[in-house]
Amino acid sequence: MNERIKENPPTKKSTSFLASMPNEKKRKRPPCDAQWCLDNINDLSVKSFATAFSMADRVYAHARYKNILAKYAPNEHKKRLLEEHAIWKRSMDEQVFWKDMKRKAALRTTEATCSEVVNTMFTSDAQNLLDSIEASAHQASPTATAETTPGPALAETPEAASSTTPLSSTKQEDARGNEGRDNSRQWALGGTKMANLFKQYRHEIKSQAANKSSFHAECDLQEILALSNILFLAPGQHSDLKMQVFGCQVVDSLCRTAVAQFMDNQNVDFSMEEAGHLAAIVDKVQTGEMSAVDTQVELLLAAKNMVPTKAAVTRGVANLVVKLPLREIVDMDSLGETEMQATYIDPVLAPLFSNPAQNVVLRWANKNEEITDIRPDAVISTVIQSKYGRPLGFGEVKPGNSSTDKHSLCMDTMRLAVLSKDMIGHYGQDTCFAFQVDGFRVSFFMIMQPRQDLYLMVEVATTRFPSSLDTLDVLTTRKNLCTLARVSSCFWKNSGESSIAPLTPARKLPISTLYQMIDKSHHKTVGTTSRY
């Protein structure tokens, strides 16, 4: 009987007893990061440790590394590693390394936040190619579509190609109301699929970003905006990479077509007689034949007999007559943003973009918008009863003196682009208006969303405002009068609420993420060949 008892296996009770034995007899496995350090103990450094585990938090990485050394590192290596860590922590290489790690973390966030990734792009392009081959095989004879008809007509769908509006996605009600169809729509210009080119453009940017320590706002603005799904277009101001991907002819044609959509209202142009009459009135005050007040009255009387858009431009000229100094202020550094706004800019822009009768006002609020943490200098707002409603546009102002450089101007452009994009997504609007002031040069933009994962920011016009009463005649040329009239018409024509279902907004990329990708230093010799 005793022999049988000895041969029996241990009971459950004896098994649990073994499990409760002291820890000295059971060895605990170190955490994975500590084990990695032990496996690489001979070549270990905080730099290799942070790189291996993609750490962007400098404080946490240093603390975790020292904790692992104190707890797990063998004594023969511990002292050496701690000394090397202390020396490297005080070096210049340490600062450069953590800056690069933050940049890589920002790129990873961008990749996760933006709607298109490389694998999706390849899959989509392959599927589009198969679809086009299959469609071609079933065609008995060629037919005219948006992708086969030559010319600059720009459309998202073949149905939209027959519309009179070049960028007419906002007019296709059934296409906008179906999100599933939206993903398959093609945005084409003369047979070139712009959406696919934009994906390729963003892919090239991400490939270049992997080899860069940071972006420079002075020369990389358009690529930074593309990472936020914004295609920036300005006549003659295309980046080298954009022209390389799209082709110079295609991107120029796209820009001209986009500008023409918003600025083709020739009905508001001043006639030669009207422009000549205004120029004659201004000449009288410049030569001293008429006082400033009398000149203002004459201009207002002339505006009384004009259509509203022309009248708004004329009232702007009348406002400048009593606002501008007689002579140009030579010391530009004495001019601040507030004086630039009040004396030179608001007198012209307020009549163009404000109409209390329609509950729309131009405000120089300099307050954070509720949809974002960006604080624009100016907001064009609707008024609902006794409070401000949805914004219709935004503005940024720089005085154009020694405190203004290209870095600060490009950062303003980026803020306008991101703010306008967020506003379109938040309020479900078709477009957003923006203007940017650099001294006496004023640029106007329209931002629109032709498809879910793509926004266009187009510079529709740029002009110079007078700096004194002596130079007021630069504004009364027929070209400048017509430009301001068309810009005002463009704003009012596109400021109404959308009557159709809005597109689903692209994923929001916080502007703080873009800030992390941009070098904070200013480079006067970088990006001198273009304004953006």
Short mmCIF file of C-alpha atoms in Angstrom, two decimals:
data_model
loop_
_atom_site.label_atom_id
_atom_site.label_comp_id
_atom_site.label_asym_id
_atom_site.label_seq_id
_atom_site.Cartn_x
_atom_site.Cartn_y
_atom_site.Cartn_z
CA MET A 1 0.00 0.00 0.00
CA ASN A 2 2.82 2.42 0.89
CA GLU A 3 4.54 1.72 -2.40
CA ARG A 4 1.37 2.60 -4.31
CA ILE A 5 1.09 5.88 -2.43
CA LYS A 6 4.66 6.83 -3.36
CA GLU A 7 3.98 6.13 -7.02
CA ASN A 8 0.90 8.43 -7.16
CA PRO A 9 1.49 11.87 -8.82
CA PRO A 10 1.33 15.05 -6.70
CA THR A 11 -2.16 16.27 -5.90
CA LYS A 12 -3.56 19.72 -6.82
CA LYS A 13 -2.72 20.86 -3.34
CA SER A 14 0.94 20.01 -3.79
CA THR A 15 0.94 21.82 -7.18
CA SER A 16 -0.39 25.01 -5.61
CA PHE A 17 2.21 24.68 -2.94
CA LEU A 18 4.95 24.69 -5.56
CA ALA A 19 3.42 27.78 -7.15
CA SER A 20 3.60 29.57 -3.82
CA MET A 21 7.31 28.93 -3.37
CA PRO A 22 9.57 31.96 -2.68
CA ASN A 23 10.47 34.25 -5.61
CA GLU A 24 14.13 33.29 -5.34
CA LYS A 25 13.30 29.93 -6.88
CA LYS A 26 11.15 31.53 -9.65
CA ARG A 27 12.89 34.03 -11.91
CA LYS A 28 10.78 37.04 -13.08
CA ARG A 29 11.11 38.04 -16.73
CA PRO A 30 12.07 41.73 -17.21
CA PRO A 31 9.85 44.02 -19.31
CA CYS A 32 10.39 43.98 -23.06
CA ASP A 33 12.22 47.32 -23.14
CA ALA A 34 14.50 46.24 -20.30
CA GLN A 35 15.16 42.92 -22.03
CA TRP A 36 16.05 44.81 -25.22
CA CYS A 37 18.57 46.87 -23.26
CA LEU A 38 20.13 43.73 -21.79
CA ASP A 39 20.36 42.14 -25.23
CA ASN A 40 22.15 45.24 -26.58
CA ILE A 41 24.13 46.10 -23.45
CA ASN A 42 27.48 46.48 -25.23
CA ASP A 43 26.22 49.15 -27.66
CA LEU A 44 23.46 50.57 -25.49
CA SER A 45 22.69 54.30 -25.34
CA VAL A 46 19.61 56.37 -24.65
CA LYS A 47 19.71 57.39 -28.32
CA SER A 48 19.44 53.81 -29.59
CA PHE A 49 16.89 53.02 -26.87
CA ALA A 50 14.58 55.89 -27.83
CA THR A 51 14.95 55.10 -31.53
CA ALA A 52 14.11 51.43 -31.04
CA PHE A 53 10.88 52.24 -29.20
CA SER A 54 9.97 55.41 -31.19
CA MET A 55 9.97 57.66 -28.14
CA ALA A 56 9.27 61.34 -28.72
CA ASP A 57 8.84 62.32 -25.06
CA ARG A 58 12.30 63.43 -23.98
CA VAL A 59 11.64 63.48 -20.22
CA TYR A 60 10.00 60.05 -20.15
CA ALA A 61 12.73 58.46 -22.27
CA HIS A 62 15.54 59.71 -20.01
CA ALA A 63 13.71 58.65 -16.85
CA ARG A 64 12.83 55.19 -18.18
CA TYR A 65 16.38 54.60 -19.44
CA LYS A 66 17.94 55.48 -16.07
CA ASN A 67 15.39 53.34 -14.26
CA ILE A 68 16.23 50.33 -16.43
CA LEU A 69 19.96 50.82 -15.84
CA ALA A 70 19.48 51.09 -12.10
CA LYS A 71 17.26 48.02 -11.85
CA TYR A 72 18.48 45.60 -14.53
CA ALA A 73 21.92 46.58 -15.87
CA PRO A 74 24.88 44.41 -14.75
CA ASN A 75 27.24 46.17 -12.37
CA GLU A 76 30.17 45.99 -14.79
CA HIS A 77 28.21 48.08 -17.35
CA LYS A 78 26.06 50.27 -15.14
CA LYS A 79 28.64 52.92 -14.24
CA ARG A 80 29.87 53.31 -17.82
CA LEU A 81 26.37 53.65 -19.24
CA LEU A 82 25.30 56.23 -16.66
CA GLU A 83 28.42 58.34 -17.33
CA GLU A 84 27.87 58.18 -21.11
CA HIS A 85 24.23 59.14 -20.59
CA ALA A 86 25.14 62.18 -18.47
CA ILE A 87 27.69 63.41 -21.05
CA TRP A 88 25.36 62.95 -24.04
CA LYS A 89 22.48 64.67 -22.24
CA ARG A 90 24.52 67.91 -22.18
CA SER A 91 25.61 67.68 -25.82
CA MET A 92 24.26 69.52 -28.87
CA ASP A 93 23.56 66.17 -30.53
CA GLU A 94 20.97 65.47 -27.84
CA GLN A 95 18.93 68.57 -28.80
CA VAL A 96 19.11 67.77 -32.51
CA PHE A 97 18.10 64.15 -31.85
CA TRP A 98 14.95 65.01 -29.86
CA LYS A 99 13.94 67.60 -32.42
CA ASP A 100 14.17 64.91 -35.09
CA MET A 101 12.20 62.44 -32.96
CA LYS A 102 9.41 65.00 -32.50
CA ARG A 103 9.34 65.57 -36.25
CA LYS A 104 9.03 61.84 -36.92
CA ALA A 105 6.26 61.56 -34.34
CA ALA A 106 4.42 64.42 -36.05
CA LEU A 107 4.77 62.64 -39.39
CA ARG A 108 3.36 59.45 -37.87
CA THR A 109 0.42 61.44 -36.53
CA THR A 110 -0.07 63.01 -39.95
CA GLU A 111 -0.05 59.60 -41.60
CA ALA A 112 -2.65 58.31 -39.17
CA THR A 113 -4.83 61.41 -39.35
CA CYS A 114 -4.82 62.08 -43.08
CA SER A 115 -7.30 60.08 -45.05
CA GLU A 116 -4.99 58.54 -47.64
CA VAL A 117 -2.06 56.22 -46.94
CA VAL A 118 0.35 54.71 -49.40
CA ASN A 119 -1.21 51.25 -49.52
CA THR A 120 -4.66 52.70 -50.09
CA MET A 121 -3.30 54.84 -52.88
CA PHE A 122 -1.74 51.89 -54.69
CA THR A 123 -4.91 49.82 -54.28
CA SER A 124 -7.12 52.65 -55.50
CA ASP A 125 -4.92 53.39 -58.51
CA ALA A 126 -4.81 49.73 -59.47
CA GLN A 127 -8.58 49.43 -59.19
CA ASN A 128 -9.10 52.60 -61.24
CA LEU A 129 -6.79 51.22 -63.92
CA LEU A 130 -8.71 47.94 -64.06
CA ASP A 131 -12.02 49.80 -64.21
CA SER A 132 -10.85 52.00 -67.06
CA ILE A 133 -9.54 48.99 -69.02
CA GLU A 134 -12.81 47.14 -68.51
CA ALA A 135 -14.82 50.21 -69.54
CA SER A 136 -12.70 50.69 -72.66
CA ALA A 137 -13.19 47.08 -73.66
CA HIS A 138 -16.98 47.48 -73.61
CA GLN A 139 -17.07 50.72 -75.60
CA ALA A 140 -18.20 50.20 -79.17
CA SER A 141 -17.17 53.72 -80.18
CA PRO A 142 -15.52 56.71 -78.46
CA THR A 143 -17.86 59.05 -76.60
CA ALA A 144 -17.24 62.54 -75.29
CA THR A 145 -16.82 62.58 -71.51
CA ALA A 146 -15.15 64.81 -68.96
CA GLU A 147 -11.99 62.68 -69.22
CA THR A 148 -11.79 62.38 -73.03
CA THR A 149 -12.85 65.85 -74.12
CA PRO A 150 -9.82 68.16 -74.50
CA GLY A 151 -9.78 71.65 -73.06
CA PRO A 152 -9.62 73.24 -69.64
CA ALA A 153 -13.08 72.26 -68.42
CA LEU A 154 -12.72 70.96 -64.90
CA ALA A 155 -15.23 68.52 -63.42
CA GLU A 156 -15.58 65.79 -60.86
CA THR A 157 -17.93 63.62 -62.86
CA PRO A 158 -18.88 63.22 -66.52
CA GLU A 159 -22.28 64.70 -65.65
CA ALA A 160 -20.59 67.77 -64.18
CA ALA A 161 -18.65 68.37 -67.39
CA SER A 162 -21.77 69.63 -69.11
CA SER A 163 -22.31 72.30 -66.46
CA THR A 164 -21.39 75.90 -67.19
CA THR A 165 -19.43 76.09 -63.94
CA PRO A 166 -15.90 74.62 -64.40
CA LEU A 167 -15.58 73.35 -60.81
CA SER A 168 -19.18 72.25 -60.49
CA SER A 169 -19.13 69.56 -57.81
CA THR A 170 -21.24 71.83 -55.61
CA LYS A 171 -23.99 71.78 -58.23
CA GLN A 172 -24.29 68.00 -58.42
CA GLU A 173 -26.95 67.38 -55.79
CA ASP A 174 -27.25 63.65 -56.22
CA ALA A 175 -23.48 63.21 -56.19
CA ARG A 176 -23.08 65.24 -53.01
CA GLY A 177 -25.86 63.39 -51.21
CA ASN A 178 -24.31 59.95 -51.58
CA GLU A 179 -21.14 59.37 -49.62
CA GLY A 180 -20.53 55.99 -51.22
CA ARG A 181 -20.55 57.51 -54.67
CA ASP A 182 -18.33 60.35 -53.49
CA ASN A 183 -15.43 57.98 -52.88
CA SER A 184 -15.53 56.74 -56.46
CA ARG A 185 -15.94 60.12 -58.18
CA GLN A 186 -13.14 61.31 -60.40
CA TRP A 187 -12.00 64.92 -60.42
CA ALA A 188 -10.65 65.47 -63.93
CA LEU A 189 -9.09 68.21 -66.04
CA GLY A 190 -8.90 67.48 -69.77
CA GLY A 191 -8.60 63.76 -69.16
CA THR A 192 -6.11 64.01 -66.26
CA LYS A 193 -7.30 62.59 -62.94
CA MET A 194 -6.37 65.27 -60.44
CA ALA A 195 -7.30 63.23 -57.37
CA ASN A 196 -4.78 60.54 -58.30
CA LEU A 197 -2.11 63.14 -59.03
CA PHE A 198 -2.79 64.75 -55.66
CA LYS A 199 -2.33 61.37 -53.94
CA GLN A 200 0.96 60.93 -55.76
CA TYR A 201 1.96 64.48 -54.77
CA ARG A 202 1.32 63.73 -51.09
CA HIS A 203 3.18 60.44 -51.34
CA GLU A 204 6.25 62.25 -52.73
CA ILE A 205 6.03 64.78 -49.90
CA LYS A 206 5.99 62.03 -47.27
CA SER A 207 8.96 60.34 -48.95
CA GLN A 208 10.94 63.58 -48.86
CA ALA A 209 9.87 64.33 -45.29
CA ALA A 210 11.44 61.09 -44.11
CA ASN A 211 14.84 62.46 -45.18
CA LYS A 212 14.33 65.97 -43.79
CA SER A 213 14.96 67.20 -40.28
CA SER A 214 12.10 69.70 -40.68
CA PHE A 215 10.16 71.77 -43.20
CA HIS A 216 10.96 75.41 -43.96
CA ALA A 217 7.85 77.58 -44.14
CA GLU A 218 9.57 79.86 -46.67
CA CYS A 219 9.90 77.19 -49.37
CA ASP A 220 7.77 74.21 -48.23
CA LEU A 221 4.42 75.93 -47.53
CA GLN A 222 2.58 74.23 -50.39
CA GLU A 223 3.85 70.79 -49.38
CA ILE A 224 2.88 71.40 -45.73
CA LEU A 225 -0.65 72.32 -46.81
CA ALA A 226 -0.86 69.21 -48.99
CA LEU A 227 -0.28 67.04 -45.91
CA SER A 228 -3.49 68.62 -44.59
CA ASN A 229 -5.32 67.71 -47.84
CA ILE A 230 -5.13 71.28 -49.20
CA LEU A 231 -3.94 71.88 -52.76
CA PHE A 232 -2.66 75.47 -52.94
CA LEU A 233 -2.89 77.28 -56.28
CA ALA A 234 -1.61 80.76 -57.15
CA PRO A 235 -0.80 81.98 -60.67
CA GLY A 236 2.91 81.57 -61.36
CA GLN A 237 3.63 80.49 -57.77
CA HIS A 238 3.84 76.69 -58.00
CA SER A 239 6.40 74.70 -56.02
CA ASP A 240 9.02 72.62 -57.84
CA LEU A 241 7.66 69.33 -56.49
CA LYS A 242 4.10 70.18 -57.52
CA MET A 243 5.20 70.97 -61.09
CA GLN A 244 7.24 67.77 -61.13
CA VAL A 245 4.22 65.63 -60.20
CA PHE A 246 1.40 67.46 -61.99
CA GLY A 247 3.35 68.87 -64.91
CA CYS A 248 3.74 72.59 -65.55
CA GLN A 249 1.04 72.75 -68.23
CA VAL A 250 -1.52 70.83 -66.15
CA VAL A 251 -1.04 72.82 -62.96
CA ASP A 252 -1.14 76.13 -64.87
CA SER A 253 -4.35 75.08 -66.63
CA LEU A 254 -5.87 73.97 -63.33
CA CYS A 255 -5.01 77.29 -61.71
CA ARG A 256 -6.40 79.37 -64.59
CA THR A 257 -9.63 77.36 -64.61
CA ALA A 258 -10.09 77.68 -60.86
CA VAL A 259 -9.50 81.44 -60.95
CA ALA A 260 -11.86 81.83 -63.91
CA GLN A 261 -14.65 80.07 -62.01
CA PHE A 262 -14.62 82.68 -59.27
CA MET A 263 -13.58 85.79 -61.22
CA ASP A 264 -15.48 85.48 -64.51
CA ASN A 265 -18.27 87.93 -63.62
CA GLN A 266 -17.62 90.59 -66.25
CA ASN A 267 -21.02 92.18 -65.62
CA VAL A 268 -19.57 94.08 -62.65
CA ASP A 269 -16.63 95.59 -64.58
CA PHE A 270 -16.28 99.36 -64.68
CA SER A 271 -16.67 100.92 -68.12
CA MET A 272 -13.99 103.26 -69.47
CA GLU A 273 -16.31 106.21 -68.84
CA GLU A 274 -16.98 105.21 -65.21
CA ALA A 275 -13.31 104.61 -64.46
CA GLY A 276 -12.36 107.88 -66.16
CA HIS A 277 -14.95 109.81 -64.15
CA LEU A 278 -13.60 108.45 -60.83
CA ALA A 279 -10.00 109.14 -61.90
CA ALA A 280 -10.92 112.74 -62.75
CA ILE A 281 -12.49 113.29 -59.32
CA VAL A 282 -9.43 111.85 -57.55
CA ASP A 283 -7.13 114.00 -59.69
CA LYS A 284 -8.86 117.14 -58.40
CA VAL A 285 -8.07 116.36 -54.77
CA GLN A 286 -4.49 115.41 -55.65
CA THR A 287 -3.92 118.72 -57.44
CA GLY A 288 -5.65 120.75 -54.73
CA GLU A 289 -8.59 121.84 -56.88
CA MET A 290 -11.05 120.23 -54.47
CA SER A 291 -10.99 119.57 -50.74
CA ALA A 292 -10.97 116.04 -49.34
CA VAL A 293 -14.51 116.37 -47.98
CA ASP A 294 -15.90 117.70 -51.28
CA THR A 295 -14.11 114.91 -53.14
CA GLN A 296 -15.65 112.33 -50.84
CA VAL A 297 -19.12 113.78 -51.49
CA GLU A 298 -18.54 113.72 -55.27
CA LEU A 299 -17.50 110.07 -55.13
CA LEU A 300 -20.50 109.11 -52.99
CA LEU A 301 -22.83 110.86 -55.45
CA ALA A 302 -21.22 108.90 -58.28
CA ALA A 303 -21.72 105.67 -56.32
CA LYS A 304 -25.42 106.44 -55.88
CA ASN A 305 -26.09 105.78 -59.57
CA MET A 306 -24.05 102.53 -59.78
CA VAL A 307 -24.95 98.88 -59.27
CA PRO A 308 -24.20 97.67 -55.70
CA THR A 309 -20.84 96.04 -56.45
CA LYS A 310 -19.41 99.06 -58.27
CA ALA A 311 -20.91 101.36 -55.65
CA ALA A 312 -19.07 99.43 -52.91
CA VAL A 313 -15.73 99.92 -54.67
CA THR A 314 -16.44 103.63 -55.17
CA ARG A 315 -17.37 104.06 -51.50
CA GLY A 316 -14.05 102.44 -50.60
CA VAL A 317 -12.18 105.03 -52.67
CA ALA A 318 -14.25 107.78 -51.02
CA ASN A 319 -13.30 106.48 -47.57
CA LEU A 320 -9.60 106.62 -48.43
CA VAL A 321 -9.82 110.27 -49.47
CA VAL A 322 -10.45 111.33 -45.87
CA LYS A 323 -8.29 108.61 -44.27
CA LEU A 324 -4.96 108.62 -46.09
CA PRO A 325 -2.07 110.93 -45.15
CA LEU A 326 -1.14 113.53 -47.79
CA ARG A 327 2.36 112.10 -48.18
CA GLU A 328 3.64 108.55 -47.88
CA ILE A 329 5.01 107.60 -44.45
CA VAL A 330 8.67 106.81 -45.09
CA ASP A 331 9.37 105.15 -41.74
CA MET A 332 7.37 101.94 -42.24
CA ASP A 333 8.58 100.60 -38.88
CA SER A 334 6.42 103.22 -37.20
CA LEU A 335 3.30 101.55 -38.67
CA GLY A 336 1.72 98.75 -36.67
CA GLU A 337 -0.95 96.23 -37.64
CA THR A 338 -3.74 98.24 -36.01
CA GLU A 339 -2.86 101.42 -37.91
CA MET A 340 -2.49 99.47 -41.15
CA GLN A 341 -5.94 97.98 -40.65
CA ALA A 342 -7.73 101.18 -39.64
CA THR A 343 -6.13 103.68 -42.05
CA TYR A 344 -5.26 101.77 -45.21
CA ILE A 345 -7.17 98.46 -45.38
CA ASP A 346 -10.56 98.65 -43.65
CA PRO A 347 -11.77 101.76 -45.54
CA VAL A 348 -11.67 99.75 -48.79
CA LEU A 349 -12.53 96.24 -47.60
CA ALA A 350 -15.45 97.14 -45.33
CA PRO A 351 -17.72 98.31 -48.19
CA LEU A 352 -16.70 95.28 -50.29
CA PHE A 353 -17.44 92.59 -47.70
CA SER A 354 -19.86 94.21 -45.23
CA ASN A 355 -23.56 94.91 -45.56
CA PRO A 356 -25.50 95.48 -42.32
CA ALA A 357 -28.76 95.19 -44.27
CA GLN A 358 -27.78 91.59 -45.09
CA ASN A 359 -26.42 90.96 -41.57
CA VAL A 360 -22.81 90.58 -42.71
CA VAL A 361 -19.96 92.56 -41.13
CA LEU A 362 -16.17 92.72 -41.38
CA ARG A 363 -14.72 92.55 -37.86
CA TRP A 364 -11.14 93.13 -36.72
CA ALA A 365 -11.76 90.92 -33.72
CA ASN A 366 -8.36 89.22 -33.23
CA LYS A 367 -10.17 86.54 -31.19
CA ASN A 368 -9.94 82.76 -31.24
CA GLU A 369 -12.58 81.10 -33.39
CA GLU A 370 -14.81 78.58 -31.61
CA ILE A 371 -14.07 75.86 -34.17
CA THR A 372 -10.30 76.07 -33.68
CA ASP A 373 -7.57 77.62 -31.56
CA ILE A 374 -6.42 79.84 -34.45
CA ARG A 375 -6.87 83.59 -33.90
CA PRO A 376 -7.25 85.48 -37.21
CA ASP A 377 -6.84 89.25 -37.39
CA ALA A 378 -10.15 89.69 -39.22
CA VAL A 379 -13.40 87.75 -39.53
CA ILE A 380 -16.26 88.31 -41.95
CA SER A 381 -19.24 87.23 -39.85
CA THR A 382 -22.95 86.89 -40.19
CA VAL A 383 -25.13 88.50 -37.53
CA ILE A 384 -28.02 86.55 -36.03
CA GLN A 385 -30.26 88.82 -33.96
CA SER A 386 -27.87 90.22 -31.35
CA LYS A 387 -24.89 87.91 -31.74
CA TYR A 388 -22.33 86.91 -34.35
CA GLY A 389 -23.13 83.80 -36.38
CA ARG A 390 -21.15 81.63 -38.76
CA PRO A 391 -18.00 83.11 -40.33
CA LEU A 392 -17.85 83.63 -44.09
CA GLY A 393 -14.18 84.52 -44.35
CA PHE A 394 -10.97 85.36 -42.52
CA GLY A 395 -8.06 87.78 -42.88
CA GLU A 396 -4.47 88.17 -41.72
CA VAL A 397 -2.47 91.42 -41.70
CA LYS A 398 1.25 92.16 -41.56
CA PRO A 399 2.50 95.78 -41.71
CA GLY A 400 5.12 95.02 -44.37
CA ASN A 401 7.99 96.63 -42.47
CA SER A 402 11.21 95.15 -41.08
CA SER A 403 9.20 92.98 -38.68
CA THR A 404 7.61 91.18 -41.63
CA ASP A 405 9.50 88.40 -43.39
CA LYS A 406 8.52 85.52 -45.65
CA HIS A 407 8.38 83.06 -42.75
CA SER A 408 5.71 85.08 -40.95
CA LEU A 409 3.74 85.62 -44.17
CA CYS A 410 3.76 81.92 -45.03
CA MET A 411 2.64 81.06 -41.51
CA ASP A 412 -0.28 83.48 -41.96
CA THR A 413 -1.19 81.78 -45.24
CA MET A 414 -1.10 78.38 -43.56
CA ARG A 415 -3.36 79.58 -40.73
CA LEU A 416 -5.87 80.98 -43.23
CA ALA A 417 -5.88 77.70 -45.17
CA VAL A 418 -6.36 75.44 -42.14
CA LEU A 419 -8.95 77.75 -40.57
CA SER A 420 -10.96 77.95 -43.81
CA LYS A 421 -10.83 74.18 -44.27
CA ASP A 422 -12.06 73.59 -40.72
CA MET A 423 -14.84 76.14 -41.20
CA ILE A 424 -16.07 74.40 -44.37
CA GLY A 425 -16.18 71.08 -42.54
CA HIS A 426 -17.79 72.48 -39.40
CA TYR A 427 -20.57 74.50 -41.04
CA GLY A 428 -21.07 72.38 -44.16
CA GLN A 429 -20.42 75.33 -46.48
CA ASP A 430 -19.30 75.07 -50.10
CA THR A 431 -16.57 77.72 -49.90
CA CYS A 432 -14.72 80.09 -47.62
CA PHE A 433 -13.18 83.47 -48.44
CA ALA A 434 -9.83 84.76 -47.15
CA PHE A 435 -7.55 87.76 -47.61
CA GLN A 436 -3.96 88.42 -46.63
CA VAL A 437 -2.31 91.82 -46.24
CA ASP A 438 1.44 92.37 -46.62
CA GLY A 439 1.96 96.09 -46.22
CA PHE A 440 0.01 97.68 -49.08
CA ARG A 441 -0.29 94.47 -51.12
CA VAL A 442 -3.53 92.55 -50.58
CA SER A 443 -4.19 89.01 -51.83
CA PHE A 444 -7.60 87.36 -51.97
CA PHE A 445 -8.32 83.61 -51.78
CA MET A 446 -11.22 81.22 -52.23
CA ILE A 447 -11.16 77.84 -50.49
CA MET A 448 -13.45 75.03 -51.66
CA GLN A 449 -13.89 71.27 -51.26
CA PRO A 450 -14.30 69.52 -54.64
CA ARG A 451 -14.21 66.06 -53.04
CA GLN A 452 -14.08 64.50 -49.60
CA ASP A 453 -10.31 64.15 -49.31
CA LEU A 454 -9.28 67.28 -51.20
CA TYR A 455 -9.54 71.04 -50.66
CA LEU A 456 -8.50 73.81 -53.06
CA MET A 457 -7.09 77.14 -51.92
CA VAL A 458 -6.93 79.49 -54.91
CA GLU A 459 -5.44 82.98 -55.03
CA VAL A 460 -8.09 84.70 -57.14
CA ALA A 461 -6.57 88.20 -57.18
CA THR A 462 -3.84 90.38 -55.74
CA THR A 463 -3.54 94.17 -55.87
CA ARG A 464 -1.79 97.11 -54.21
CA PHE A 465 -3.51 99.74 -52.09
CA PRO A 466 -2.36 103.38 -52.03
CA SER A 467 -0.05 104.51 -49.24
CA SER A 468 -1.03 108.21 -49.37
CA LEU A 469 -3.34 110.67 -51.07
CA ASP A 470 -0.58 111.31 -53.62
CA THR A 471 -0.77 107.67 -54.75
CA LEU A 472 -4.56 107.25 -54.56
CA ASP A 473 -4.73 107.20 -58.36
CA VAL A 474 -3.15 103.70 -58.41
CA LEU A 475 -6.48 102.40 -57.14
CA THR A 476 -8.61 104.21 -59.71
CA THR A 477 -7.15 102.53 -62.79
CA ARG A 478 -9.79 100.51 -64.64
CA LYS A 479 -7.88 97.28 -64.01
CA ASN A 480 -7.78 97.73 -60.23
CA LEU A 481 -11.39 98.92 -60.03
CA CYS A 482 -12.57 95.88 -62.00
CA THR A 483 -10.44 93.55 -59.86
CA LEU A 484 -11.98 94.81 -56.62
CA ALA A 485 -15.48 94.66 -58.11
CA ARG A 486 -15.00 91.05 -59.21
CA VAL A 487 -13.56 90.05 -55.83
CA SER A 488 -16.56 91.56 -54.06
CA SER A 489 -18.94 89.84 -56.47
CA CYS A 490 -17.09 86.55 -55.94
CA PHE A 491 -17.48 86.84 -52.18
CA TRP A 492 -21.22 87.59 -52.20
CA LYS A 493 -21.97 85.00 -54.87
CA ASN A 494 -20.35 82.24 -52.81
CA SER A 495 -21.32 83.33 -49.29
CA GLY A 496 -24.82 81.87 -49.20
CA GLU A 497 -25.69 78.72 -47.30
CA SER A 498 -25.46 75.49 -49.27
CA SER A 499 -28.83 74.12 -50.36
CA ILE A 500 -27.47 70.60 -50.89
CA ALA A 501 -25.92 67.94 -48.70
CA PRO A 502 -22.30 68.84 -47.84
CA LEU A 503 -19.41 66.53 -48.50
CA THR A 504 -18.06 64.57 -45.56
CA PRO A 505 -15.08 66.60 -44.27
CA ALA A 506 -11.63 65.07 -44.38
CA ARG A 507 -10.07 64.10 -41.07
CA LYS A 508 -8.97 67.16 -39.16
CA LEU A 509 -5.22 67.62 -38.81
CA PRO A 510 -4.51 69.92 -35.85
CA ILE A 511 -2.45 72.95 -36.77
CA SER A 512 -0.23 72.19 -33.77
CA THR A 513 0.92 69.08 -35.65
CA LEU A 514 1.90 71.22 -38.63
CA TYR A 515 3.73 73.63 -36.32
CA GLN A 516 5.87 70.75 -35.02
CA MET A 517 6.97 69.93 -38.56
CA ILE A 518 8.17 73.47 -39.34
CA ASP A 519 11.60 74.83 -38.50
CA LYS A 520 11.12 77.78 -36.15
CA SER A 521 14.17 79.65 -37.45
CA HIS A 522 13.74 82.26 -40.19
CA HIS A 523 15.78 81.93 -43.40
CA LYS A 524 16.02 85.10 -45.50
CA THR A 525 17.80 83.35 -48.37
CA VAL A 526 15.34 80.44 -48.65
CA GLY A 527 12.34 80.49 -51.00
CA THR A 528 13.15 83.84 -52.59
CA THR A 529 11.84 82.85 -56.04
CA SER A 530 8.13 82.87 -55.12
CA ARG A 531 5.74 84.47 -52.63
CA TYR A 532 4.43 81.15 -51.28
#
